[in-house]
Amino acid sequence: MGATDVLPLIPISGVTLEECAALSRDLAKRIADELRIPTYCYEAAAFRPERKNLAVCRAGEYEALPEKLAHADSAPDFGARPYDEGVARTGATTVGARDFLIAVNFNLNTPPPAAPTPSRSTSARRAAPSARATPLRAKS
């Protein structure tokens, strides 16, 4: 949604999830007040039940911000204002408190598939794919 998409506070030791939620709300307000970045609160810090789900806050991503900022029901928890040049530069962010989450990304080092060029031979293959098929045989 913006330069900083999501900023979770996670209780590790000597702090509760509820304390992290209070800290994240304070942080969200500071981000909005001091940096002028519209900020949503999610998971344990959510002010609305539907915003416990991060996907609800992210709905439409950056491209949806002009519309989201125009309506009270989808406006951020802190820093609500009309879409302007500042929001265009920074986007919005989400701040919250949650338990541990282990996410894994895989970078597949493969080239993107080439766009097919329609030709007479590809049209023929589409019309009769079984003519090219090689049957699989079990090894004996």
mmCIF file of N, CA and C in Angstrom, residues 7-11 15-31 39 41-47 52 78 95-98:
data_model
loop_
_atom_site.group_PDB
_atom_site.id
_atom_site.type_symbol
_atom_site.label_atom_id
_atom_site.label_comp_id
_atom_site.label_asym_id
_atom_site.label_seq_id
_atom_site.Cartn_x
_atom_site.Cartn_y
_atom_site.Cartn_z
ATOM 1 N N LEU A 7 3.735 -2.967 9.420
ATOM 2 C CA LEU A 7 4.686 -2.866 10.517
ATOM 3 C C LEU A 7 4.082 -3.579 11.725
ATOM 4 N N PRO A 8 4.427 -4.853 11.920
ATOM 5 C CA PRO A 8 3.871 -5.593 13.054
ATOM 6 C C PRO A 8 4.739 -5.472 14.307
ATOM 7 N N LEU A 9 4.107 -5.377 15.460
ATOM 8 C CA LEU A 9 4.797 -5.483 16.738
ATOM 9 C C LEU A 9 4.442 -6.852 17.292
ATOM 10 N N ILE A 10 5.460 -7.610 17.680
ATOM 11 C CA ILE A 10 5.277 -9.006 18.080
ATOM 12 C C ILE A 10 5.816 -9.199 19.488
ATOM 13 N N PRO A 11 4.978 -9.705 20.403
ATOM 14 C CA PRO A 11 5.463 -9.935 21.769
ATOM 15 C C PRO A 11 6.450 -11.100 21.805
ATOM 16 N N VAL A 15 6.535 -8.899 27.438
ATOM 17 C CA VAL A 15 5.477 -8.004 26.969
ATOM 18 C C VAL A 15 4.324 -8.863 26.448
ATOM 19 N N THR A 16 3.114 -8.381 26.634
ATOM 20 C CA THR A 16 1.937 -9.134 26.188
ATOM 21 C C THR A 16 1.470 -8.636 24.821
ATOM 22 N N LEU A 17 0.627 -9.419 24.200
ATOM 23 C CA LEU A 17 0.027 -9.021 22.930
ATOM 24 C C LEU A 17 -0.795 -7.746 23.113
ATOM 25 N N GLU A 18 -1.488 -7.639 24.231
ATOM 26 C CA GLU A 18 -2.302 -6.452 24.503
ATOM 27 C C GLU A 18 -1.419 -5.200 24.641
ATOM 28 N N GLU A 19 -0.268 -5.353 25.289
ATOM 29 C CA GLU A 19 0.658 -4.222 25.405
ATOM 30 C C GLU A 19 1.208 -3.832 24.036
ATOM 31 N N CYS A 20 1.509 -4.815 23.214
ATOM 32 C CA CYS A 20 1.975 -4.530 21.854
ATOM 33 C C CYS A 20 0.885 -3.832 21.039
ATOM 34 N N ALA A 21 -0.366 -4.215 21.256
ATOM 35 C CA ALA A 21 -1.476 -3.568 20.547
ATOM 36 C C ALA A 21 -1.562 -2.091 20.936
ATOM 37 N N ALA A 22 -1.440 -1.794 22.219
ATOM 38 C CA ALA A 22 -1.481 -0.394 22.667
ATOM 39 C C ALA A 22 -0.298 0.385 22.097
ATOM 40 N N LEU A 23 0.875 -0.215 22.120
ATOM 41 C CA LEU A 23 2.056 0.447 21.556
ATOM 42 C C LEU A 23 1.904 0.680 20.053
ATOM 43 N N SER A 24 1.328 -0.289 19.355
ATOM 44 C CA SER A 24 1.169 -0.133 17.910
ATOM 45 C C SER A 24 0.151 0.949 17.567
ATOM 46 N N ARG A 25 -0.892 1.107 18.373
ATOM 47 C CA ARG A 25 -1.844 2.205 18.142
ATOM 48 C C ARG A 25 -1.156 3.551 18.346
ATOM 49 N N ASP A 26 -0.332 3.655 19.403
ATOM 50 C CA ASP A 26 0.420 4.897 19.632
ATOM 51 C C ASP A 26 1.362 5.180 18.462
ATOM 52 N N LEU A 27 2.033 4.138 17.978
ATOM 53 C CA LEU A 27 2.941 4.284 16.853
ATOM 54 C C LEU A 27 2.186 4.695 15.590
ATOM 55 N N ALA A 28 1.047 4.089 15.345
ATOM 56 C CA ALA A 28 0.231 4.427 14.173
ATOM 57 C C ALA A 28 -0.169 5.895 14.203
ATOM 58 N N LYS A 29 -0.556 6.391 15.365
ATOM 59 C CA LYS A 29 -0.931 7.801 15.497
ATOM 60 C C LYS A 29 0.272 8.697 15.223
ATOM 61 N N ARG A 30 1.436 8.343 15.752
ATOM 62 C CA ARG A 30 2.650 9.145 15.508
ATOM 63 C C ARG A 30 3.021 9.164 14.029
ATOM 64 N N ILE A 31 2.923 8.018 13.366
ATOM 65 C CA ILE A 31 3.233 7.952 11.931
ATOM 66 C C ILE A 31 2.318 8.898 11.164
ATOM 67 N N THR A 39 -2.653 5.757 8.167
ATOM 68 C CA THR A 39 -2.264 4.522 8.839
ATOM 69 C C THR A 39 -3.481 3.744 9.340
ATOM 70 N N CYS A 41 -4.817 0.316 11.519
ATOM 71 C CA CYS A 41 -4.422 -0.601 12.592
ATOM 72 C C CYS A 41 -5.052 -1.961 12.308
ATOM 73 N N TYR A 42 -4.261 -3.024 12.476
ATOM 74 C CA TYR A 42 -4.758 -4.359 12.141
ATOM 75 C C TYR A 42 -4.482 -5.358 13.260
ATOM 76 N N GLU A 43 -5.043 -6.547 13.088
ATOM 77 C CA GLU A 43 -4.979 -7.661 14.041
ATOM 78 C C GLU A 43 -5.329 -7.209 15.451
ATOM 79 N N ALA A 44 -4.476 -7.449 16.455
ATOM 80 C CA ALA A 44 -4.822 -7.148 17.850
ATOM 81 C C ALA A 44 -4.999 -5.654 18.097
ATOM 82 N N ALA A 45 -4.451 -4.799 17.240
ATOM 83 C CA ALA A 45 -4.576 -3.349 17.404
ATOM 84 C C ALA A 45 -5.786 -2.773 16.663
ATOM 85 N N ALA A 46 -6.515 -3.605 15.942
ATOM 86 C CA ALA A 46 -7.638 -3.130 15.124
ATOM 87 C C ALA A 46 -8.711 -2.469 15.978
ATOM 88 N N PHE A 47 -9.238 -1.362 15.472
ATOM 89 C CA PHE A 47 -10.359 -0.683 16.126
ATOM 90 C C PHE A 47 -11.687 -1.259 15.666
ATOM 91 N N LYS A 52 -9.183 -6.788 11.758
ATOM 92 C CA LYS A 52 -8.269 -7.776 12.346
ATOM 93 C C LYS A 52 -7.582 -8.554 11.229
ATOM 94 N N PHE A 78 -5.873 6.482 11.421
ATOM 95 C CA PHE A 78 -5.167 7.736 11.728
ATOM 96 C C PHE A 78 -4.711 8.368 10.418
ATOM 97 N N VAL A 95 -0.224 -0.784 10.781
ATOM 98 C CA VAL A 95 0.549 -1.055 11.993
ATOM 99 C C VAL A 95 -0.333 -1.907 12.890
ATOM 100 N N GLY A 96 0.256 -2.928 13.483
ATOM 101 C CA GLY A 96 -0.557 -3.778 14.338
ATOM 102 C C GLY A 96 0.279 -4.629 15.261
ATOM 103 N N ALA A 97 -0.403 -5.484 15.977
ATOM 104 C CA ALA A 97 0.236 -6.417 16.900
ATOM 105 C C ALA A 97 -0.307 -7.800 16.591
ATOM 106 N N ARG A 98 0.597 -8.758 16.536
ATOM 107 C CA ARG A 98 0.199 -10.128 16.236
ATOM 108 C C ARG A 98 1.223 -11.080 16.815
#
